XYZ file of C-alpha atoms in Angstrom:
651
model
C -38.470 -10.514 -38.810
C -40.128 -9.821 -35.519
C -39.474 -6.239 -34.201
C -37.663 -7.562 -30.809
C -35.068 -10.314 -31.703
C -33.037 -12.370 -29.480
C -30.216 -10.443 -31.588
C -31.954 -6.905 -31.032
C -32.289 -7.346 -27.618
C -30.999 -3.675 -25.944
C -30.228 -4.738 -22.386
C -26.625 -5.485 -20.317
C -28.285 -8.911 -19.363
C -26.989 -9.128 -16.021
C -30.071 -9.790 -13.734
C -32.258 -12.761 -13.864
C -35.133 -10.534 -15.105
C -33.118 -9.427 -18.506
C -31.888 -12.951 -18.769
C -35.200 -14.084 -18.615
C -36.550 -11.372 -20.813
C -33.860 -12.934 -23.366
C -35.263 -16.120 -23.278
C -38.922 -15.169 -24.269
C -38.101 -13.365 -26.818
C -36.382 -16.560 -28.662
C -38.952 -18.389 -27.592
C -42.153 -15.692 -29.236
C -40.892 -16.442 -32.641
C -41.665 -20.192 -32.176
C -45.160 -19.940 -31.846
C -46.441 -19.860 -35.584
C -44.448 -22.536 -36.139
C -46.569 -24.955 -33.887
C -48.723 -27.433 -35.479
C -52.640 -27.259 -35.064
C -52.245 -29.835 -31.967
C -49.096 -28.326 -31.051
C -47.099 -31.238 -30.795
C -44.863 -30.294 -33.006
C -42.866 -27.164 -34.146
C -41.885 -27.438 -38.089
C -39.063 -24.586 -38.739
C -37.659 -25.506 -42.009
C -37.812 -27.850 -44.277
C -34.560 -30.069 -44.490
C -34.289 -33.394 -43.632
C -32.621 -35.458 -40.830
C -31.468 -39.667 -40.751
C -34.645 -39.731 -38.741
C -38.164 -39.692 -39.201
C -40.067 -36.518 -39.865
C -42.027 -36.399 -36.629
C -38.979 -37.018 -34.254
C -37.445 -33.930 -36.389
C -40.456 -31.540 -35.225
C -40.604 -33.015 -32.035
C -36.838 -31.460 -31.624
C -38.269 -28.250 -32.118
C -41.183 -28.368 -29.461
C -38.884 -30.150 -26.930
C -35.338 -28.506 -26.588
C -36.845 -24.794 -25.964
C -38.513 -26.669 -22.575
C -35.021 -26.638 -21.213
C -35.591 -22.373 -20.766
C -39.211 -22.562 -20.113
C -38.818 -25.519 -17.786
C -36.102 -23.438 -15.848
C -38.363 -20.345 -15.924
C -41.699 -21.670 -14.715
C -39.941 -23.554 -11.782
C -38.307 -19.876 -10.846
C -41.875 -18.810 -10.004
C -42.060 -16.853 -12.853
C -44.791 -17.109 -16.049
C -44.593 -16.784 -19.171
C -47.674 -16.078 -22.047
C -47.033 -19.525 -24.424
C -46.657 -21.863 -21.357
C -50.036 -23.682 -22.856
C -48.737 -24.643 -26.060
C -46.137 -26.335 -24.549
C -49.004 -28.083 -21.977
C -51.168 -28.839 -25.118
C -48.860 -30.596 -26.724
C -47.461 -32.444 -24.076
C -50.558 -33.785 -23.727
C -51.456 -34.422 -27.063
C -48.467 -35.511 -28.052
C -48.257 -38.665 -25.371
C -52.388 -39.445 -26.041
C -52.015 -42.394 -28.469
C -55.733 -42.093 -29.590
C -54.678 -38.007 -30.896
C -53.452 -37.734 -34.572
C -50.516 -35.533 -33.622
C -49.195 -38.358 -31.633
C -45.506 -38.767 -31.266
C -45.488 -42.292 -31.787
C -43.787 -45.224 -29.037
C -40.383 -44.739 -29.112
C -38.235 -47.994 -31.437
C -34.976 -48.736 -30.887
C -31.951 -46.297 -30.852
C -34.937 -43.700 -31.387
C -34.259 -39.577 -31.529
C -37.666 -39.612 -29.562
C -35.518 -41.302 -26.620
C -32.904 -37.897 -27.139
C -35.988 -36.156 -26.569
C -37.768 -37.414 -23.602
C -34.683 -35.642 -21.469
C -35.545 -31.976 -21.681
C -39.314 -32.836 -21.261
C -38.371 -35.153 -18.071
C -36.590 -32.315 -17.024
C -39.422 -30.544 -17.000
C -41.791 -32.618 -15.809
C -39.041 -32.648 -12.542
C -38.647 -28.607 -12.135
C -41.978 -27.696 -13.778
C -44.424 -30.321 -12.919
C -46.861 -28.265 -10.830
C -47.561 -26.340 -14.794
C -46.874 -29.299 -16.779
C -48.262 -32.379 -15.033
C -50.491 -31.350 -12.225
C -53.186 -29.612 -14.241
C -53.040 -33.143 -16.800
C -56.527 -35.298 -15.996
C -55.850 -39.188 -15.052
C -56.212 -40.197 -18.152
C -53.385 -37.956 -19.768
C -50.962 -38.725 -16.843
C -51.145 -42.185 -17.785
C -50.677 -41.404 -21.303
C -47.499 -39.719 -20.334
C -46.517 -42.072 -18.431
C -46.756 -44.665 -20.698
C -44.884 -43.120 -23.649
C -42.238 -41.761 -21.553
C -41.997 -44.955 -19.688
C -41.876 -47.294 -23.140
C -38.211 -45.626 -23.331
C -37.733 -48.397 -20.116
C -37.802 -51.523 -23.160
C -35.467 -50.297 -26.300
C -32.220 -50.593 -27.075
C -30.460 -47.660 -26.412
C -26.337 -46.014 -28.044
C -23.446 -46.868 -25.532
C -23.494 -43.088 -25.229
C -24.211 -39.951 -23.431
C -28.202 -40.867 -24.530
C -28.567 -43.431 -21.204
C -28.767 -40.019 -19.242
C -31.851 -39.160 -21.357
C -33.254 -42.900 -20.011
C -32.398 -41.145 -16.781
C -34.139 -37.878 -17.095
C -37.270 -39.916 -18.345
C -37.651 -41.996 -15.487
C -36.840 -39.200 -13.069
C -39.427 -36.987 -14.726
C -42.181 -39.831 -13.659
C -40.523 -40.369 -10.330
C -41.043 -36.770 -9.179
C -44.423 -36.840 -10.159
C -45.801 -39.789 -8.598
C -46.231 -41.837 -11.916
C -44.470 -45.662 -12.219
C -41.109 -45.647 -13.281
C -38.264 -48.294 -13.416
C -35.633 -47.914 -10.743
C -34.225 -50.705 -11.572
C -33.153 -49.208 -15.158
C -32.061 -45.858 -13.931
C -29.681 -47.475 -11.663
C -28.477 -49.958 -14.293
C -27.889 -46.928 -16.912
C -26.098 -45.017 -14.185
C -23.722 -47.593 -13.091
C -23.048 -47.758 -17.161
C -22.118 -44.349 -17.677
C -20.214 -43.956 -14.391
C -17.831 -46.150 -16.570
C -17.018 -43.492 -18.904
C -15.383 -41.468 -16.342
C -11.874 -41.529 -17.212
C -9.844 -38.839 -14.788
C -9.212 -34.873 -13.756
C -12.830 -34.611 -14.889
C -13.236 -35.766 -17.683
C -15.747 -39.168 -19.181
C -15.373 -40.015 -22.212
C -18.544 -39.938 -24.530
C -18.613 -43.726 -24.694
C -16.425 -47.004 -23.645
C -13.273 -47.547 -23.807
C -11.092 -47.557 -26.603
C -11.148 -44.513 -28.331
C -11.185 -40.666 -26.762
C -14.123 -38.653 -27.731
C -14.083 -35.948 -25.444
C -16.195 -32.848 -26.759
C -18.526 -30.398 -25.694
C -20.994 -33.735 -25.005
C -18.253 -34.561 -21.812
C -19.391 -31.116 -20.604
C -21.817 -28.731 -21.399
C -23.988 -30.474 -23.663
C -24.524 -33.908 -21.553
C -22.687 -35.584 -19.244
C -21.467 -32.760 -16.824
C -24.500 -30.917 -16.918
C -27.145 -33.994 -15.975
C -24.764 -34.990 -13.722
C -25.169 -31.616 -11.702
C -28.934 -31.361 -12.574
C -28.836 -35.098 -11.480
C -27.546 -33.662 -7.988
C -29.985 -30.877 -7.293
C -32.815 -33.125 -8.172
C -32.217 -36.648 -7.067
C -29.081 -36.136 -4.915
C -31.032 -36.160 -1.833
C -32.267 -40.060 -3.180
C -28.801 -41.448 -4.259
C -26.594 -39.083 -1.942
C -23.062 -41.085 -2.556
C -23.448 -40.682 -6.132
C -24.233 -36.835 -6.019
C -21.274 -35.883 -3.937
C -19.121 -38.135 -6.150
C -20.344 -35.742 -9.350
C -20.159 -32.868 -7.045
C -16.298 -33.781 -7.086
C -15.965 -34.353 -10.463
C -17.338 -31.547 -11.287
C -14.888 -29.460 -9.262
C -12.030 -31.361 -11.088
C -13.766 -30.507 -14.585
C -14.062 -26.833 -13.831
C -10.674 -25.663 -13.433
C -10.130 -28.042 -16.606
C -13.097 -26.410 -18.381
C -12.008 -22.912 -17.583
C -9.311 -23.068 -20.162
C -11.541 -23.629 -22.890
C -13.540 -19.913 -22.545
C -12.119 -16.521 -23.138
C -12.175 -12.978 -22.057
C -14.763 -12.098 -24.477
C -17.090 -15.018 -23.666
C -16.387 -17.463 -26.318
C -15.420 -20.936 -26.287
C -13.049 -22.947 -28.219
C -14.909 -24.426 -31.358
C -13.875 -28.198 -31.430
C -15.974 -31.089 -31.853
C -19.623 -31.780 -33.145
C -22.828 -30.228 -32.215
C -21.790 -26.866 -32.218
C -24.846 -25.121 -34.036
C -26.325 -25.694 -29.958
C -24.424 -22.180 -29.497
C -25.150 -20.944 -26.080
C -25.628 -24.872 -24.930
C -21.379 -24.467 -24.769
C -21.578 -22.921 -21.850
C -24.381 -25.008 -20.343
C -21.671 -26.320 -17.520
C -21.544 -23.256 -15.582
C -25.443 -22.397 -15.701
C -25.674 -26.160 -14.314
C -23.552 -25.051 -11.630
C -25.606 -22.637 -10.910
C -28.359 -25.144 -10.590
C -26.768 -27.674 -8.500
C -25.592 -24.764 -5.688
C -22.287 -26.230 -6.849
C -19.317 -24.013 -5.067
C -15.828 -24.254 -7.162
C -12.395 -24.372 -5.917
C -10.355 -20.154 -6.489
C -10.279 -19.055 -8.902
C -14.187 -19.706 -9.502
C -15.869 -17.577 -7.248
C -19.862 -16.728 -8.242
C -18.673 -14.056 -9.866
C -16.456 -15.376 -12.144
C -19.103 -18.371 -12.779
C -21.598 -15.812 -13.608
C -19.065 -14.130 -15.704
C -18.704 -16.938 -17.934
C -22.240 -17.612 -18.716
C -23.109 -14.331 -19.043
C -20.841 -13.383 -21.409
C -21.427 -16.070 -23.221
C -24.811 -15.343 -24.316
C -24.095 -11.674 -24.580
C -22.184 -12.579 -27.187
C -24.593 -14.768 -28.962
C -27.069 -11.645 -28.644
C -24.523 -9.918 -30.691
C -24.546 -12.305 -33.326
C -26.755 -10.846 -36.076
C -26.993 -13.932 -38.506
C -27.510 -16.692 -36.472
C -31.560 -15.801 -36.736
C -33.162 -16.466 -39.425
C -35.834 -13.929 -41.151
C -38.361 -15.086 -38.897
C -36.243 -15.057 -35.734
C -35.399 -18.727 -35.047
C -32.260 -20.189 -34.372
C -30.517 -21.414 -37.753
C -28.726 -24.495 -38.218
C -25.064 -23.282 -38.268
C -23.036 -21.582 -36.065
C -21.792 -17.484 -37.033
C -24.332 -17.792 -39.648
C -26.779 -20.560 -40.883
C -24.343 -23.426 -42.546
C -25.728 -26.820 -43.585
C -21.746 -27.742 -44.147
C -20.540 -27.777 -40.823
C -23.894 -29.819 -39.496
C -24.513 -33.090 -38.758
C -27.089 -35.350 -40.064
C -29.278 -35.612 -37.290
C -29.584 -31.643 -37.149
C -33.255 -31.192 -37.976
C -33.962 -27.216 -38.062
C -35.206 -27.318 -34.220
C -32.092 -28.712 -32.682
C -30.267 -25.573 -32.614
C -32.729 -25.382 -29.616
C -30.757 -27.478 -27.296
C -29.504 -24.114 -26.898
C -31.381 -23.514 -24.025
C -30.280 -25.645 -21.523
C -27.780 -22.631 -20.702
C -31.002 -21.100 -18.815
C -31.099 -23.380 -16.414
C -30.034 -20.909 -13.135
C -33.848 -18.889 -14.339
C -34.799 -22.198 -11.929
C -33.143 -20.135 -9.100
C -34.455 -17.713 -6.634
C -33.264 -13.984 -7.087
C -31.209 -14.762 -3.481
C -28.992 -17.166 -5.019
C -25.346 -16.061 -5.090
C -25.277 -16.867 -8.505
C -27.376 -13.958 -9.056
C -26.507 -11.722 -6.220
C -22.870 -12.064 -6.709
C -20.929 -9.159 -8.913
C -19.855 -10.162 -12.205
C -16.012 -10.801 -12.365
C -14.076 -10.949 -15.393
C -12.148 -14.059 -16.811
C -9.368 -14.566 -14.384
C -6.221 -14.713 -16.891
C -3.962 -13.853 -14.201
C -4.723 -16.769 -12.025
C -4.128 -19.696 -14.278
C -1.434 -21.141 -16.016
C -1.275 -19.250 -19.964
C -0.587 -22.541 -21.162
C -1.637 -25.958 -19.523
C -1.527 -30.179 -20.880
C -4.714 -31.737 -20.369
C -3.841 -35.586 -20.554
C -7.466 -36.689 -20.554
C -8.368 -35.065 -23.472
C -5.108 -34.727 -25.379
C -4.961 -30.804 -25.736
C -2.654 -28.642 -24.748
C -4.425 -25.475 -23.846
C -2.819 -22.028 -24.495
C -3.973 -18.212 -23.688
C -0.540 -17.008 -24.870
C -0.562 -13.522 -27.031
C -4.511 -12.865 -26.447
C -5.899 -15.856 -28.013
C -7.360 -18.669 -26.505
C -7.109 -22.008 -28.692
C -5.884 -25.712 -28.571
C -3.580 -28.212 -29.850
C -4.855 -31.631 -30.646
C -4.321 -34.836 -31.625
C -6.320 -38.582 -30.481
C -9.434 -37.716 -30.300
C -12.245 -39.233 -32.987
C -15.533 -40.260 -32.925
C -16.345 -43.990 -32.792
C -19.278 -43.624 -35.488
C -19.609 -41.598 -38.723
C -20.056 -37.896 -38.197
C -20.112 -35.759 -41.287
C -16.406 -33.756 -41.350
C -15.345 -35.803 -38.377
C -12.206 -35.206 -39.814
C -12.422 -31.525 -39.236
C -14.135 -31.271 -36.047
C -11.848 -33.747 -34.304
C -8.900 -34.003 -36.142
C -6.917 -30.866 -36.665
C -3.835 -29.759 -34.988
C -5.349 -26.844 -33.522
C -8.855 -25.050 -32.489
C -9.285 -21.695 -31.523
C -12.007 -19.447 -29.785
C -11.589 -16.522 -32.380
C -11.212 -18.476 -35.492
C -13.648 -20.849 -36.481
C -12.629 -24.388 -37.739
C -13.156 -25.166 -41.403
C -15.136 -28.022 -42.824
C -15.265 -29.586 -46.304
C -17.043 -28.099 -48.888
C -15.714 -30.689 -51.556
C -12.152 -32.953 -52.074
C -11.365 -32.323 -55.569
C -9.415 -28.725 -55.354
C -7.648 -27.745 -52.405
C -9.353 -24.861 -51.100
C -12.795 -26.732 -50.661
C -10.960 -29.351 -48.460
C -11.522 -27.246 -45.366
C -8.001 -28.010 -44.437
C -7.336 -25.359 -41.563
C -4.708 -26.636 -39.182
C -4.332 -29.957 -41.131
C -1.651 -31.375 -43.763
C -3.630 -32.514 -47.026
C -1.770 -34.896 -48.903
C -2.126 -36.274 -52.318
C -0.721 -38.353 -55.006
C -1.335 -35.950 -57.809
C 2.160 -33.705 -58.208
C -0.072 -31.069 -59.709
C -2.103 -30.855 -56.834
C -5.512 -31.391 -58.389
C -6.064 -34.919 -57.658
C -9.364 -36.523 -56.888
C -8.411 -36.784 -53.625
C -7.255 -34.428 -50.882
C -6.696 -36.735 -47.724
C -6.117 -34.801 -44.030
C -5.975 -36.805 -40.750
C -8.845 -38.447 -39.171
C -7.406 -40.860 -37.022
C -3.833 -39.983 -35.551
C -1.929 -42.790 -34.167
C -0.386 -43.280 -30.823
C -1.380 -39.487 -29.402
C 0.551 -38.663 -26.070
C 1.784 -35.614 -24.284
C 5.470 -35.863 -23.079
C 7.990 -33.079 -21.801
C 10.254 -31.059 -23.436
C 13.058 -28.725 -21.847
C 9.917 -28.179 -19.611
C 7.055 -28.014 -21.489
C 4.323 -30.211 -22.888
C 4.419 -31.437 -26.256
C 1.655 -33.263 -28.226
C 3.101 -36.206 -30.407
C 1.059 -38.119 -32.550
C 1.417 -40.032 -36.156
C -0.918 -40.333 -38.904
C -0.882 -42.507 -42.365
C -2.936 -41.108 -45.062
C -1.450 -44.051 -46.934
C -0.371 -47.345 -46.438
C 3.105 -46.310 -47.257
C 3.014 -42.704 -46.366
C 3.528 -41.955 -42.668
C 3.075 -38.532 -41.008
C 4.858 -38.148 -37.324
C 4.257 -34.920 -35.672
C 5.058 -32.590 -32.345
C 3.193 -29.865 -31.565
C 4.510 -26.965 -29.609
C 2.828 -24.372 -27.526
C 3.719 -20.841 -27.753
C 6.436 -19.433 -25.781
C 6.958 -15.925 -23.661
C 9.395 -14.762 -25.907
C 6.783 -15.735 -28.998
C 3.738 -15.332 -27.662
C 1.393 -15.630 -31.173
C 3.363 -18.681 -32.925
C 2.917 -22.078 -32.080
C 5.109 -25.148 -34.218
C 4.627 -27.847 -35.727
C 7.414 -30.615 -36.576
C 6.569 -32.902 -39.375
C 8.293 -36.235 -40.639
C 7.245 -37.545 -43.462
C 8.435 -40.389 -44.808
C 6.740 -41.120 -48.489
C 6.426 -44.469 -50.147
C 5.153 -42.770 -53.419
C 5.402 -39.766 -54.323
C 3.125 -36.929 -53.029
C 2.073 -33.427 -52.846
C 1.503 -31.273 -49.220
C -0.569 -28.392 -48.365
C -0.168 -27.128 -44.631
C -2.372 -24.194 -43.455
C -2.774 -22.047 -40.475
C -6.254 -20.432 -39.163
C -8.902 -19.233 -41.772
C -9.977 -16.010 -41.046
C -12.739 -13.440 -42.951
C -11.633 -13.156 -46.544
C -13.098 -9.568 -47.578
C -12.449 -6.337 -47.286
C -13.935 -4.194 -44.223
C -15.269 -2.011 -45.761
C -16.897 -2.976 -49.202
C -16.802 -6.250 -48.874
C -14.238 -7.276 -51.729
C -11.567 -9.413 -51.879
C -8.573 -8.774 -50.335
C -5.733 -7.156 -52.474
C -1.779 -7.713 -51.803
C 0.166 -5.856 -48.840
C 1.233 -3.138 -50.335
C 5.023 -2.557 -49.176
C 7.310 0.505 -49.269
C 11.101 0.053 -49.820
C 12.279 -3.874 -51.002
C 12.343 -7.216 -49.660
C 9.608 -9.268 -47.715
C 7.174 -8.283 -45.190
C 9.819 -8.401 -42.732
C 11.968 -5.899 -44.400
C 9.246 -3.570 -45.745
C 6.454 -1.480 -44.173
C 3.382 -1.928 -44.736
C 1.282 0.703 -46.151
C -1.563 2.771 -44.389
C -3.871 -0.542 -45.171
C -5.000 -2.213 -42.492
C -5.622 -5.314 -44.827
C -4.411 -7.710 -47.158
C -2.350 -10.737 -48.234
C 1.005 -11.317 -48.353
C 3.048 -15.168 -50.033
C 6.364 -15.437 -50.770
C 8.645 -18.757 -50.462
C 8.535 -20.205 -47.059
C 5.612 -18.533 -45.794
C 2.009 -16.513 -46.207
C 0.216 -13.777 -44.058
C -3.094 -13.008 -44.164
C -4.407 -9.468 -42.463
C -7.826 -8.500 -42.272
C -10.686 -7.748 -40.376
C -10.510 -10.779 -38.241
C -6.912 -9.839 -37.271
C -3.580 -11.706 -38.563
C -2.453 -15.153 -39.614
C 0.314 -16.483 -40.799
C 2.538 -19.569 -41.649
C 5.992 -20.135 -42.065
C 8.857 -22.540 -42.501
C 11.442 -21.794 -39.830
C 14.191 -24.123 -42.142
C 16.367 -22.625 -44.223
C 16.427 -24.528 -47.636
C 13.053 -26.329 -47.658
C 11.045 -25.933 -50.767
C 7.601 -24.554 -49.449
C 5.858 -22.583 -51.648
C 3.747 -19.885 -49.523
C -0.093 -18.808 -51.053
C -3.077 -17.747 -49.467
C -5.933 -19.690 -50.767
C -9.540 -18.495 -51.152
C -11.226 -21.018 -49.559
C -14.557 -22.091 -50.837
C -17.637 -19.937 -49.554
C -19.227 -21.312 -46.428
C -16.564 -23.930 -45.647
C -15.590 -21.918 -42.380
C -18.041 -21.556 -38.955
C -17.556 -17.941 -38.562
C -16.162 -16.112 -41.484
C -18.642 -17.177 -45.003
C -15.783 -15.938 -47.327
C -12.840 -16.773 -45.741
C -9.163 -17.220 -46.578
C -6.481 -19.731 -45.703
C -2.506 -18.703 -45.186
C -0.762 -22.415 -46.654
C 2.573 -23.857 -47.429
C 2.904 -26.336 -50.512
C 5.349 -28.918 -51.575
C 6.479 -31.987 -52.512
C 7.796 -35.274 -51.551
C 9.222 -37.779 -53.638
C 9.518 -41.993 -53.404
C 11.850 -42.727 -50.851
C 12.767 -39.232 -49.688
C 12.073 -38.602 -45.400
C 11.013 -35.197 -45.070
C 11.559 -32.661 -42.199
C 9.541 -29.316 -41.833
C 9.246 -27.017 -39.216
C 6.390 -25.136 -38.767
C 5.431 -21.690 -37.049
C 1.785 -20.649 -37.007
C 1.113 -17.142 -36.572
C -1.736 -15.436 -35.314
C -3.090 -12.804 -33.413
C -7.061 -12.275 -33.173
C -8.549 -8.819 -33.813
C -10.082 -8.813 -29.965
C -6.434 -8.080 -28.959
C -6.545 -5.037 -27.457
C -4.020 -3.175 -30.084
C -3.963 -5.465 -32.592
C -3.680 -3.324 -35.797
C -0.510 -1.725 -33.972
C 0.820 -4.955 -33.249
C 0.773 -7.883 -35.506
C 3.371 -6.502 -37.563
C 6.280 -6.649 -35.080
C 4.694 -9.874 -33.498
C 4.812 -11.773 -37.200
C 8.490 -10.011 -37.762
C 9.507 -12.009 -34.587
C 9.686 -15.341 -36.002
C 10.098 -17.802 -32.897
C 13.238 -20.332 -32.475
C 13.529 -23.875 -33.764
C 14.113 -25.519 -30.404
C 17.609 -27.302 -29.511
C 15.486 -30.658 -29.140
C 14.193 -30.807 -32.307
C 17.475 -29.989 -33.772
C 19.163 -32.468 -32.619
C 15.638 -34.978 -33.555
C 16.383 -34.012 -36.915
């Protein structure tokens, strides 16, 4: 390990310098890894669904989105050449480290964005110096993007970027396709917002609706070709004002964002929205003042600085997300795409002047939005309730396999402070990475061959209920087995619990297993498994006191709590009578985001042939960045919230 690490770093980070200091020291590590020709930066050895060379090629491209940013700042920095080496070595057909023309539906096309970028904000370092000869050998490959078949996707903006890059430096380029792809993808825009990540027909919208692509080349798009295509830039200038107090909901006081969707080993790239804010000179309706923008960047990547294990021994970026995971990645995550990390950087472009820079840093404003909101675009239902920041969620999918699409996509809930789950296996319940999802099988014994939890949920909508947003949706996990749920937001007078009504109506028979949050599974201080509540007098939790331990679970019938270092979660059955056996499973290792051993508060039962069943469910949970916490989660979990009057009556 290098003695200065990204996660070593010992500054505040609130100038550009410090940021700026940041970024070279995640870039230093990089530079071993760089092949003779330095085309090409090889930082591990796993595999991808694409070729070897458009693997490395991820990890010399994505850190250009910081150095890009940084050079056209004015400032300098001491590996600039081996990014101009292999630039041009890379594009020179005649070279042996060359990348190769681009095919159809080609991760080189993915690529071609940051270094168009680039080539736009960072031309007078990376394309000026070039001879004749190696312009046209960039232009060429760059422009051979212009004939291939490209996903009905987020990608056409890296068609865009391509083109642009050539534009702004004088080279050929095809108008003609730039305005063809833009017309496209102005056809994902759906409302308040949001685009979807695609056509009609389904609703994918992610961190790739935001931060990762769409948003953020659309305000990058504005800075540097708004003065070319002005209606269209003021038209994402709007949209981007609409997104933003939309967006805002999915950060929290400490700097983190929700964890939902695919993608998410790009870290710091989460944020990427308000650094291209930043960029575009973009000002936001109240409560979004500079300061708050600046606010939720910066804390953003504090808090990746603080993150100890997302390096690995040699100080790159692993795949994963608290800690390198090949479980919760995708198979197009080579080891340099945690790299598209650095698009975050992109206000190091800006002058020390700018108000993003010169303005004080304000903290989240809580206060001045609504602690629990409906986004309709999207389907969530967005709460701050109780000191934790999370979602409910139903509708949204992906259109085209993505490896535990099921559990990036498809869970009831998603939180800021507690990592979603993945699978790990399907044969035993606690590798089915089941957080905030209903398995279901056939097997009465529960150790069938098959867990199945929702994927696809059926006619998702938000509708009112004695005032406040609910989230219905169905789900079959068999042909004959149908699952109708309502989700419910917390409430002031239950702050921590949010519900969840389930019918089920079972053609066969079958076996349940609901769960709340997982949450770190070991002790804090030696690292062992957790050990039982220990209680003084009789009775359940809510009777007894708990002990001078800060830690440990607690299952009875009807419910489970789960306290540790992470804070507390729990899960209960608010109906008398129901036969729901409480447990806290020990989840398979690395099957959670954040916490490698985790645990999992669940309720069991089961349904027979013919029988319509009815549960109401309260989720507990209260994250240990509460201010308090320790002092409160006992009182807040003893306060079980109210069935309300509608669902009563529904059932």
């Amino acid at each position: 390990m290098p003695a200065q690490t990204f996660t070593t770093l010992d500054s505040p980070l609130t100038t550009r310098a410090e940021v700026a200091e940041a970024l070279k020291v995640l870039l230093d590590p990089l530079k071993p890894h760089f092949t003779p020709g330095r085309t090409c930066v090889k930082l591990g050895n796993t595999a991808t669904r694409y070729d070897e060379i458009g693997a490395q090629l991820e990890g010399f491209s994505r850190p250009m989105w910081g150095l890009a940013s940084l050079l056209a700042g004015g400032q300098e920095y001491d590996g600039t050449d081996y990014w101009f080496d292999g630039l041009r070595n890379g594009t020179n057909p005649d070279h042996p480290e060359f990348w190769g023309w681009a095919r159809d539906l080609d991760q080189r096309m993915v690529e071609m964005c940051p270094i168009g970028y680039a080539l736009c904000v960072a031309g007078h370092k990376l394309w000026d110096p070039l001879s004749q000869k190696e312009k046209d050998n960039m232009a060429a490959w760059l422009g051979y993007i212009n004939n291939k078949e490209m996903p009905n996707t987020n990608w056409l903006w890296f068609r865009v970027f391509a083109n642009m890059g050539l534009a702004k430096n004088g080279a050929p380029y095809s108008q003609e396709k730039m305005e063809a792809d833009m017309d496209h993808l102005d056809t994902f825009y759906r409302d308040e917002g949001f685009s979807n990540d695609g056509p009609a027909g389904y609703t994918q919208m992610d961190y790739y609706s935001g931060s990762f692509a769409i948003q953020f080349l659309q305000l990058l798009y504005v800075k540097i070709w708004g003065d070319r295509d002005p209606k269209r830039a003021e038209l994402y200038r709007e949209r981007a004002k609409l997104y933003a107090l939309q967006f805002l909901h999915y950060a929290d006081e400490q700097g983190r964002l929700i964890t939902f969707g695919r993608s998410l080993t790009y870290r710091f790239a989460m944020a990427g929205f308000w650094g291209a804010v930043a960029f575009a000179d973009l000002e936001l309706p109240a409560p979004l003042t500079w300061g708050v923008v600046k606010g939720l960047l910066l804390r953003n990547l504090r808090y990746w600085t603080q993150q100890k294990e997302i390096l690995t021994n040699d100080g790159t970026l692993s795949i994963g997300y608290l800690y390198p995971n090949q479980f919760m990645s995708e198979n197009y995550n080579s080891p340099g795409s945690p790299y598209w990390f650095c698009l975050s950087f992109a206000p190091l472009a800006l002058p020390e002047t700018h108000p993003f820079w010169t303005a004080k840093e304000e903290p989240f404003p809580t206060n001045a939005i609504p602690s629990v909101k409906a986004l309709t675009q999207p389907k969530h239902i967005m709460s701050n309730r109780g000191d934790h920041t999370f979602l409910l969620s139903s509708g949204q999918m992906c259109h085209y396999p993505v490896r535990a699409s099921e559990s990036k996509y498809g869970k009831f809930a998603y939180s800021s402070a507690f990592g979603y789950s993945v699978p790990t296996g399907g044969y035993f319940i606690e590798a089915v990475g089941h957080d905030n999802m209903i398995a279901v099988t056939e097997d009465p014994e529960g150790m069938g061959e098959v867990w199945r939890v929702r994927r696809v949920a059926t006619d998702a909508r938000i509708e009112q209920r004695d005032g406040a947003p609910v989230l219905i949706s169905g789900w079959k996990p068999f042909k004959d087995v149908d699952v109708d749920t309502w989700l419910i937001a917390p409430t002031e007078q239950a702050p921590n619990w949010h519900l969840r009504v389930h019918r089920i109506t079972a053609g066969r028979d079958i076996r349940t297993n609901e769960a709340a949050w997982a949450l770190t599974g070991t002790k804090a201080g030696d690292g062992r498994e957790l050990e039982a509540l220990r209680m003084t007098g009789e009775g359940s939790s809510r009777s007894g006191d708990v002990s001078t331990a800060d830690e440990g679970l607690h299952a009875e019938a009807g419910e489970a709590l789960a306290v540790t270092s992470a804070g507390a979660v729990g899960i209960v059955e608010l109906v008398a009578g129901k036969d729901r056996v409480g447990k806290v499973l020990a989840a398979d290792a690395n099957g959670n985001m954040c916490a490698k051993r985790s645990v999992l508060p669940s309720l069991s039962s089961e349904i027979k042939q013919g029988e319509v069943g009815w549960y109401v469910t309260a989720v507990y949970a209260l994250p240990e960045s509460a201010k308090g916490w320790k002092g409160r989660w006992r009182s807040g979990w003893e306060k079980r919230p109210e069935v309300p009057g509608w669902v009563k009556e529904m059932m």
